[in-house]
Amino acid sequence: MPVNITSIKTSSNGVWQGDNPLDYAFPLLIVQITVVLFVSRSLALLFKPLRQPKVIAEIVGGILLGPSALGRNKSYLHRIFPSWSTPTLESVASIGLLFFLFLVGLELDLNSIRRSGKRAFSIAACGISLPFVSGIGVAIVLRKTVDGADKVGFAQFLVFMGVALSITAFPVLARILAELKLLTTRVGETAMAAAAFNDLAAWILLALAIALAGNGADGGDSKSPLVSVWVLLSGAGFVAFMMVVISPVMKRVAQRCSAENEAVNEVYICLTLACVMVSGFVTDFIGIHSIFGAFVFGLTIPKSGNFAERLIERIEDFVLGLLLPLYFASSGLKTNVTKVLNDEIFAILVLMALFTTFITTPLVMAIYKPARGIATKTIRKLGDMSSHSKDKNVVDQLRVLACIHGPSNIPSIISLIESTRSTKTSLLKVFIMHLVELTERSSSIIMVQRARKNGFPFFNRFNRDQWYNRLAGAFQGYSQLGRVIVRSTTAISSLSTMHEDICHVAEEKRVTMIILPFHKHWRMEVDEENENEEHEVLENAGHEWRAVNQRLLKNAPCSVGVLVDRGYGLESKNVGPDGTVTQRICIVFFGGPDDREALELGKKMAEHPAVAVTVVRFVEQDGGLTGNNFVLRQTPNKSTEENYSFSIAKMNRQKEQELDEKAMEEFRSKCGETVKYIEKGSSNVVEEVIVIGENGDYDLIIVGKGRFPSTMVAQLAEREAEHAELGPIGDILTSSIRHKMVSSVLVIQQHDVALTEDSPMYKVKVHDENVAEVSSNRHEISIANDNVV
């Protein structure tokens, strides 16, 4: 039975007065929005491993909620999505679409289109011509095979089908290019410019199709062909007015809201949002869809400066998170679209759009495979600097790439970098990289365009962002002497490929060591309600950031240090006997390449007048191996996150011990009495290490990852790992189970191509006579023999 829409009330009086909220417009709208968001977000999680944009989940969600699936239950459809609620739902959804196209205009940089010029125009012409012609062919076939298709006007049907098959999903393309690190390359700029030309032509043709719709079809009033001409001329005049008159006005507004003026006047924001609505009304008045006006207005806003970014920050979450899903979902709920399409053709077009969008990302990634990572891996480690610095004519330059997630990482990074500043003959060059996850937010695309050049992050020496200012301020006095140089950049990438950005910068800037923040960060908070008692608070960035560290440890072109921060740089300062503020550093040495690299870093720190270095060396007690021969065997069925991984490269254990002795001898001879040296036995390694981490005598403990383990470290292979990527000793010092660790930890991994291949292993105890037999497998490490097999 038809419902008189004018009789529908906005809100109910409540169930206690006998009203059903679902019979009223606003409560029903709330239920509809909630259902749409729940379904679309759930589908987005399912599609995320397939690397599909959220629009796919939103359209599929609408189809599932509509007559194609759940809507087959008529009681559900008439209760949750009754026909009388359609105008309200579509009106709210259209507002979301209006502002979404405004955001698309904000993302589009016209300068990149001008740079691409004729090439992009030619590509766009070819890219739209073939699909458009194919669309016309499809339209002719559909008119002959689908019942009711021939009732629609022939001209408008051909144009509409051609546009449907030739239009480009511009925002989806931008995110695909950004994820592939192609957005700021020449290829990416050309693709974006071509897509912009493509969209412009498609919107003009769509306006033509809408103008033609109703030209006598379905018994409607016949319209003069001149109507289409007037629509196109009016649209061209609107675009010209926006570019000639409105664009300079918005440029002045953007200048008033530049970085120098931190507070943005709310009047400018409100007027800009109102102009979006007015632009949409004008194009709708002309006869073109209102979203075209919002899109053109977005183009008039300058992309330089902070105004565009602040606009996006104000509206994108509300529009993209709440309103836009309603529009795409309502597409699936519709059963009739104007005089142009019937139900069957609309279903065909929706499925076509889903299929083409779905295959875009896998197809681009399969066809275009640019060079990734490092062409030639050069060994870069602190040990090379020691041998290199023997030449007195060479300036000892330490280059460090320090990565940060946010402001909480800055104090610890400052303290660590300051401790590595050594003699007056050395130069410290610091590259700070702010790691930002690429999301589907429009602001991410704007940030990518600003922070990337030729596909990768770049360092702008004239850019004075917050990271540069805080770090430069910490080194201000020393940098004036020309001994410290600080550069900053931002890496915006999907977390699955973030390590590629870091490796590229490390290779390009020839850094010696990369410093990574651990994905967990401990800090102390004061409880004012409980007698100012301090308690520890754990902040966890998440498993995906942990995976970034794991991938970088495997692919880094130089040595890597993972910094586990427990308030390093924030704790009360330690004053030495002469009144100087000191950092207390402890180096725990067991032996092996990673531990030797930690010792090399200790050499740098020992030269700093305000750093007190202590070396704790664990030595094997006499007879420690008697009756305790074992091998480490590969565990292919166990997770690398639950078991420690050790190198399976063939190495001479006797030679490694000699290198350990030589490194320690050189360290002690160079540092002399400035370093405190302690030797410990190996009766209970775990307890001894825990004591070092708990006693509070040290601000920072430096350990090697131990990929080629000493006998004492190898015995820890049977421990259940909590943070396996830190190695056994680093994991013990970081573990939060049953222990009260107070010192921050730096886990060092030396860059050595011989140690890159590793595997999770477990300990197998054997008798002396059959050690060789058990360790015949290549993926086993024999602790009792002289060689590692």
PDB file of N, CA and C in Angstrom, residues 384-453:
ATOM      1  N   ASP A 384      83.821  -1.130   9.987  1.00  0.00           N
ATOM      2  CA  ASP A 384      84.545  -0.583   8.841  1.00  0.00           C
ATOM      3  C   ASP A 384      85.090   0.804   9.142  1.00  0.00           C
ATOM      4  N   MET A 385      84.379   1.557   9.977  1.00  0.00           N
ATOM      5  CA  MET A 385      84.826   2.913  10.299  1.00  0.00           C
ATOM      6  C   MET A 385      86.122   2.895  11.091  1.00  0.00           C
ATOM      7  N   SER A 386      86.295   1.893  11.952  1.00  0.00           N
ATOM      8  CA  SER A 386      87.515   1.819  12.766  1.00  0.00           C
ATOM      9  C   SER A 386      88.743   1.646  11.894  1.00  0.00           C
ATOM     10  N   SER A 387      88.646   0.747  10.913  1.00  0.00           N
ATOM     11  CA  SER A 387      89.787   0.537  10.021  1.00  0.00           C
ATOM     12  C   SER A 387      89.968   1.712   9.077  1.00  0.00           C
ATOM     13  N   HIS A 388      88.853   2.361   8.709  1.00  0.00           N
ATOM     14  CA  HIS A 388      88.915   3.482   7.776  1.00  0.00           C
ATOM     15  C   HIS A 388      89.504   4.717   8.430  1.00  0.00           C
ATOM     16  N   SER A 389      89.249   4.882   9.731  1.00  0.00           N
ATOM     17  CA  SER A 389      89.675   6.088  10.431  1.00  0.00           C
ATOM     18  C   SER A 389      91.171   6.096  10.751  1.00  0.00           C
ATOM     19  N   LYS A 390      91.896   5.003  10.449  1.00  0.00           N
ATOM     20  CA  LYS A 390      93.334   4.985  10.695  1.00  0.00           C
ATOM     21  C   LYS A 390      94.065   5.957   9.792  1.00  0.00           C
ATOM     22  N   ASP A 391      93.444   6.302   8.670  1.00  0.00           N
ATOM     23  CA  ASP A 391      94.009   7.306   7.783  1.00  0.00           C
ATOM     24  C   ASP A 391      93.740   8.684   8.376  1.00  0.00           C
ATOM     25  N   LYS A 392      94.780   9.392   8.777  1.00  0.00           N
ATOM     26  CA  LYS A 392      94.619  10.671   9.452  1.00  0.00           C
ATOM     27  C   LYS A 392      94.073  11.757   8.539  1.00  0.00           C
ATOM     28  N   ASN A 393      94.189  11.551   7.229  1.00  0.00           N
ATOM     29  CA  ASN A 393      93.707  12.546   6.276  1.00  0.00           C
ATOM     30  C   ASN A 393      92.192  12.432   6.021  1.00  0.00           C
ATOM     31  N   VAL A 394      91.566  11.388   6.561  1.00  0.00           N
ATOM     32  CA  VAL A 394      90.143  11.155   6.334  1.00  0.00           C
ATOM     33  C   VAL A 394      89.350  11.598   7.555  1.00  0.00           C
ATOM     34  N   VAL A 395      88.313  12.402   7.318  1.00  0.00           N
ATOM     35  CA  VAL A 395      87.462  12.843   8.418  1.00  0.00           C
ATOM     36  C   VAL A 395      86.540  11.695   8.824  1.00  0.00           C
ATOM     37  N   ASP A 396      86.532  11.371  10.098  1.00  0.00           N
ATOM     38  CA  ASP A 396      85.692  10.301  10.619  1.00  0.00           C
ATOM     39  C   ASP A 396      84.252  10.802  10.675  1.00  0.00           C
ATOM     40  N   GLN A 397      83.424  10.322   9.753  1.00  0.00           N
ATOM     41  CA  GLN A 397      82.037  10.787   9.660  1.00  0.00           C
ATOM     42  C   GLN A 397      81.076   9.642   9.941  1.00  0.00           C
ATOM     43  N   LEU A 398      80.293   9.811  10.980  1.00  0.00           N
ATOM     44  CA  LEU A 398      79.275   8.824  11.316  1.00  0.00           C
ATOM     45  C   LEU A 398      77.935   9.311  10.798  1.00  0.00           C
ATOM     46  N   ARG A 399      77.321   8.508   9.913  1.00  0.00           N
ATOM     47  CA  ARG A 399      76.013   8.838   9.351  1.00  0.00           C
ATOM     48  C   ARG A 399      74.973   7.899   9.956  1.00  0.00           C
ATOM     49  N   VAL A 400      73.952   8.475  10.563  1.00  0.00           N
ATOM     50  CA  VAL A 400      72.925   7.703  11.263  1.00  0.00           C
ATOM     51  C   VAL A 400      71.567   8.079  10.706  1.00  0.00           C
ATOM     52  N   LEU A 401      70.763   7.063  10.389  1.00  0.00           N
ATOM     53  CA  LEU A 401      69.364   7.266   9.998  1.00  0.00           C
ATOM     54  C   LEU A 401      68.494   6.839  11.165  1.00  0.00           C
ATOM     55  N   ALA A 402      67.831   7.804  11.792  1.00  0.00           N
ATOM     56  CA  ALA A 402      66.984   7.531  12.953  1.00  0.00           C
ATOM     57  C   ALA A 402      65.525   7.630  12.549  1.00  0.00           C
ATOM     58  N   CYS A 403      64.764   6.567  12.767  1.00  0.00           N
ATOM     59  CA  CYS A 403      63.347   6.527  12.424  1.00  0.00           C
ATOM     60  C   CYS A 403      62.516   6.787  13.673  1.00  0.00           C
ATOM     61  N   ILE A 404      61.423   7.518  13.523  1.00  0.00           N
ATOM     62  CA  ILE A 404      60.551   7.810  14.653  1.00  0.00           C
ATOM     63  C   ILE A 404      59.100   7.611  14.230  1.00  0.00           C
ATOM     64  N   HIS A 405      58.271   7.224  15.206  1.00  0.00           N
ATOM     65  CA  HIS A 405      56.839   7.093  14.971  1.00  0.00           C
ATOM     66  C   HIS A 405      56.093   8.352  15.354  1.00  0.00           C
ATOM     67  N   GLY A 406      56.615   9.085  16.325  1.00  0.00           N
ATOM     68  CA  GLY A 406      55.933  10.276  16.805  1.00  0.00           C
ATOM     69  C   GLY A 406      56.751  10.998  17.845  1.00  0.00           C
ATOM     70  N   PRO A 407      56.187  12.027  18.478  1.00  0.00           N
ATOM     71  CA  PRO A 407      56.928  12.849  19.443  1.00  0.00           C
ATOM     72  C   PRO A 407      57.499  12.062  20.614  1.00  0.00           C
ATOM     73  N   SER A 408      56.858  10.958  21.005  1.00  0.00           N
ATOM     74  CA  SER A 408      57.328  10.199  22.167  1.00  0.00           C
ATOM     75  C   SER A 408      58.695   9.561  21.922  1.00  0.00           C
ATOM     76  N   ASN A 409      59.082   9.409  20.658  1.00  0.00           N
ATOM     77  CA  ASN A 409      60.380   8.804  20.350  1.00  0.00           C
ATOM     78  C   ASN A 409      61.533   9.812  20.372  1.00  0.00           C
ATOM     79  N   ILE A 410      61.207  11.095  20.366  1.00  0.00           N
ATOM     80  CA  ILE A 410      62.257  12.103  20.177  1.00  0.00           C
ATOM     81  C   ILE A 410      63.247  12.168  21.340  1.00  0.00           C
ATOM     82  N   PRO A 411      62.832  12.193  22.626  1.00  0.00           N
ATOM     83  CA  PRO A 411      63.830  12.292  23.705  1.00  0.00           C
ATOM     84  C   PRO A 411      64.847  11.165  23.681  1.00  0.00           C
ATOM     85  N   SER A 412      64.385   9.936  23.451  1.00  0.00           N
ATOM     86  CA  SER A 412      65.319   8.811  23.448  1.00  0.00           C
ATOM     87  C   SER A 412      66.267   8.882  22.253  1.00  0.00           C
ATOM     88  N   ILE A 413      65.769   9.309  21.101  1.00  0.00           N
ATOM     89  CA  ILE A 413      66.625   9.442  19.914  1.00  0.00           C
ATOM     90  C   ILE A 413      67.674  10.521  20.142  1.00  0.00           C
ATOM     91  N   ILE A 414      67.263  11.635  20.736  1.00  0.00           N
ATOM     92  CA  ILE A 414      68.217  12.716  21.026  1.00  0.00           C
ATOM     93  C   ILE A 414      69.316  12.221  21.960  1.00  0.00           C
ATOM     94  N   SER A 415      68.922  11.511  23.016  1.00  0.00           N
ATOM     95  CA  SER A 415      69.909  11.022  23.978  1.00  0.00           C
ATOM     96  C   SER A 415      70.867  10.030  23.333  1.00  0.00           C
ATOM     97  N   LEU A 416      70.349   9.131  22.504  1.00  0.00           N
ATOM     98  CA  LEU A 416      71.198   8.135  21.865  1.00  0.00           C
ATOM     99  C   LEU A 416      72.170   8.778  20.878  1.00  0.00           C
ATOM    100  N   ILE A 417      71.665   9.695  20.072  1.00  0.00           N
ATOM    101  CA  ILE A 417      72.529  10.344  19.078  1.00  0.00           C
ATOM    102  C   ILE A 417      73.578  11.201  19.762  1.00  0.00           C
ATOM    103  N   GLU A 418      73.176  11.889  20.817  1.00  0.00           N
ATOM    104  CA  GLU A 418      74.153  12.717  21.549  1.00  0.00           C
ATOM    105  C   GLU A 418      75.274  11.870  22.131  1.00  0.00           C
ATOM    106  N   SER A 419      74.939  10.661  22.598  1.00  0.00           N
ATOM    107  CA  SER A 419      75.964   9.801  23.197  1.00  0.00           C
ATOM    108  C   SER A 419      76.975   9.308  22.167  1.00  0.00           C
ATOM    109  N   THR A 420      76.608   9.293  20.874  1.00  0.00           N
ATOM    110  CA  THR A 420      77.535   8.837  19.830  1.00  0.00           C
ATOM    111  C   THR A 420      78.421   9.957  19.315  1.00  0.00           C
ATOM    112  N   ARG A 421      78.175  11.183  19.743  1.00  0.00           N
ATOM    113  CA  ARG A 421      79.017  12.307  19.320  1.00  0.00           C
ATOM    114  C   ARG A 421      80.344  12.212  20.048  1.00  0.00           C
ATOM    115  N   SER A 422      81.436  12.075  19.293  1.00  0.00           N
ATOM    116  CA  SER A 422      82.706  11.771  19.957  1.00  0.00           C
ATOM    117  C   SER A 422      83.690  12.932  19.853  1.00  0.00           C
ATOM    118  N   THR A 423      84.821  12.714  19.207  1.00  0.00           N
ATOM    119  CA  THR A 423      85.927  13.668  19.256  1.00  0.00           C
ATOM    120  C   THR A 423      85.695  14.851  18.326  1.00  0.00           C
ATOM    121  N   LYS A 424      86.543  15.832  18.451  1.00  0.00           N
ATOM    122  CA  LYS A 424      86.436  17.030  17.618  1.00  0.00           C
ATOM    123  C   LYS A 424      86.827  16.774  16.172  1.00  0.00           C
ATOM    124  N   THR A 425      87.469  15.658  15.908  1.00  0.00           N
ATOM    125  CA  THR A 425      87.866  15.342  14.531  1.00  0.00           C
ATOM    126  C   THR A 425      86.795  14.566  13.780  1.00  0.00           C
ATOM    127  N   SER A 426      85.699  14.259  14.454  1.00  0.00           N
ATOM    128  CA  SER A 426      84.647  13.466  13.825  1.00  0.00           C
ATOM    129  C   SER A 426      83.452  14.345  13.502  1.00  0.00           C
ATOM    130  N   LEU A 427      82.692  13.906  12.514  1.00  0.00           N
ATOM    131  CA  LEU A 427      81.491  14.613  12.087  1.00  0.00           C
ATOM    132  C   LEU A 427      80.298  13.677  12.225  1.00  0.00           C
ATOM    133  N   LEU A 428      79.236  14.174  12.822  1.00  0.00           N
ATOM    134  CA  LEU A 428      78.026  13.384  13.015  1.00  0.00           C
ATOM    135  C   LEU A 428      76.935  13.936  12.109  1.00  0.00           C
ATOM    136  N   LYS A 429      76.438  13.093  11.217  1.00  0.00           N
ATOM    137  CA  LYS A 429      75.363  13.496  10.313  1.00  0.00           C
ATOM    138  C   LYS A 429      74.145  12.635  10.607  1.00  0.00           C
ATOM    139  N   VAL A 430      73.045  13.289  10.952  1.00  0.00           N
ATOM    140  CA  VAL A 430      71.842  12.600  11.404  1.00  0.00           C
ATOM    141  C   VAL A 430      70.712  12.848  10.406  1.00  0.00           C
ATOM    142  N   PHE A 431      70.102  11.774   9.949  1.00  0.00           N
ATOM    143  CA  PHE A 431      68.924  11.850   9.095  1.00  0.00           C
ATOM    144  C   PHE A 431      67.736  11.327   9.896  1.00  0.00           C
ATOM    145  N   ILE A 432      66.754  12.182  10.091  1.00  0.00           N
ATOM    146  CA  ILE A 432      65.564  11.813  10.859  1.00  0.00           C
ATOM    147  C   ILE A 432      64.434  11.507   9.884  1.00  0.00           C
ATOM    148  N   MET A 433      63.844  10.331  10.016  1.00  0.00           N
ATOM    149  CA  MET A 433      62.748   9.922   9.140  1.00  0.00           C
ATOM    150  C   MET A 433      61.502   9.651   9.973  1.00  0.00           C
ATOM    151  N   HIS A 434      60.473  10.455   9.742  1.00  0.00           N
ATOM    152  CA  HIS A 434      59.193  10.247  10.423  1.00  0.00           C
ATOM    153  C   HIS A 434      58.390   9.230   9.615  1.00  0.00           C
ATOM    154  N   LEU A 435      58.043   8.105  10.217  1.00  0.00           N
ATOM    155  CA  LEU A 435      57.332   7.030   9.541  1.00  0.00           C
ATOM    156  C   LEU A 435      55.828   7.214   9.721  1.00  0.00           C
ATOM    157  N   VAL A 436      55.120   7.341   8.603  1.00  0.00           N
ATOM    158  CA  VAL A 436      53.669   7.567   8.634  1.00  0.00           C
ATOM    159  C   VAL A 436      53.001   6.530   7.743  1.00  0.00           C
ATOM    160  N   GLU A 437      51.970   5.884   8.267  1.00  0.00           N
ATOM    161  CA  GLU A 437      51.259   4.872   7.493  1.00  0.00           C
ATOM    162  C   GLU A 437      50.373   5.530   6.446  1.00  0.00           C
ATOM    163  N   LEU A 438      50.437   5.016   5.223  1.00  0.00           N
ATOM    164  CA  LEU A 438      49.555   5.467   4.151  1.00  0.00           C
ATOM    165  C   LEU A 438      48.179   4.857   4.365  1.00  0.00           C
ATOM    166  N   THR A 439      47.181   5.714   4.513  1.00  0.00           N
ATOM    167  CA  THR A 439      45.814   5.256   4.718  1.00  0.00           C
ATOM    168  C   THR A 439      44.956   5.683   3.538  1.00  0.00           C
ATOM    169  N   GLU A 440      43.664   5.416   3.624  1.00  0.00           N
ATOM    170  CA  GLU A 440      42.746   5.827   2.569  1.00  0.00           C
ATOM    171  C   GLU A 440      42.243   7.249   2.777  1.00  0.00           C
ATOM    172  N   ARG A 441      42.768   7.928   3.773  1.00  0.00           N
ATOM    173  CA  ARG A 441      42.382   9.316   4.004  1.00  0.00           C
ATOM    174  C   ARG A 441      42.915  10.199   2.874  1.00  0.00           C
ATOM    175  N   SER A 442      42.145  11.208   2.516  1.00  0.00           N
ATOM    176  CA  SER A 442      42.583  12.123   1.468  1.00  0.00           C
ATOM    177  C   SER A 442      43.836  12.881   1.878  1.00  0.00           C
ATOM    178  N   SER A 443      43.964  13.175   3.168  1.00  0.00           N
ATOM    179  CA  SER A 443      45.150  13.896   3.635  1.00  0.00           C
ATOM    180  C   SER A 443      46.408  13.087   3.416  1.00  0.00           C
ATOM    181  N   SER A 444      46.312  11.754   3.398  1.00  0.00           N
ATOM    182  CA  SER A 444      47.483  10.926   3.135  1.00  0.00           C
ATOM    183  C   SER A 444      48.021  11.182   1.732  1.00  0.00           C
ATOM    184  N   ILE A 445      47.107  11.325   0.751  1.00  0.00           N
ATOM    185  CA  ILE A 445      47.540  11.590  -0.617  1.00  0.00           C
ATOM    186  C   ILE A 445      48.225  12.941  -0.708  1.00  0.00           C
ATOM    187  N   ILE A 446      47.669  13.960  -0.040  1.00  0.00           N
ATOM    188  CA  ILE A 446      48.300  15.278  -0.027  1.00  0.00           C
ATOM    189  C   ILE A 446      49.689  15.195   0.584  1.00  0.00           C
ATOM    190  N   MET A 447      49.819  14.474   1.703  1.00  0.00           N
ATOM    191  CA  MET A 447      51.109  14.343   2.371  1.00  0.00           C
ATOM    192  C   MET A 447      52.117  13.593   1.514  1.00  0.00           C
ATOM    193  N   VAL A 448      51.648  12.567   0.796  1.00  0.00           N
ATOM    194  CA  VAL A 448      52.556  11.820  -0.088  1.00  0.00           C
ATOM    195  C   VAL A 448      53.131  12.729  -1.147  1.00  0.00           C
ATOM    196  N   GLN A 449      52.296  13.556  -1.746  1.00  0.00           N
ATOM    197  CA  GLN A 449      52.765  14.449  -2.798  1.00  0.00           C
ATOM    198  C   GLN A 449      53.785  15.447  -2.278  1.00  0.00           C
ATOM    199  N   ARG A 450      53.661  15.826  -1.016  1.00  0.00           N
ATOM    200  CA  ARG A 450      54.605  16.791  -0.449  1.00  0.00           C
ATOM    201  C   ARG A 450      55.899  16.141   0.027  1.00  0.00           C
ATOM    202  N   ALA A 451      55.806  14.896   0.471  1.00  0.00           N
ATOM    203  CA  ALA A 451      56.947  14.267   1.140  1.00  0.00           C
ATOM    204  C   ALA A 451      57.752  13.353   0.241  1.00  0.00           C
ATOM    205  N   ARG A 452      57.300  13.113  -0.979  1.00  0.00           N
ATOM    206  CA  ARG A 452      57.997  12.187  -1.865  1.00  0.00           C
ATOM    207  C   ARG A 452      58.426  12.893  -3.138  1.00  0.00           C
ATOM    208  N   LYS A 453      59.503  12.429  -3.691  1.00  0.00           N
ATOM    209  CA  LYS A 453      60.034  12.954  -4.942  1.00  0.00           C
ATOM    210  C   LYS A 453      60.589  11.779  -5.732  1.00  0.00           C
TER     211      LYS A 453
END
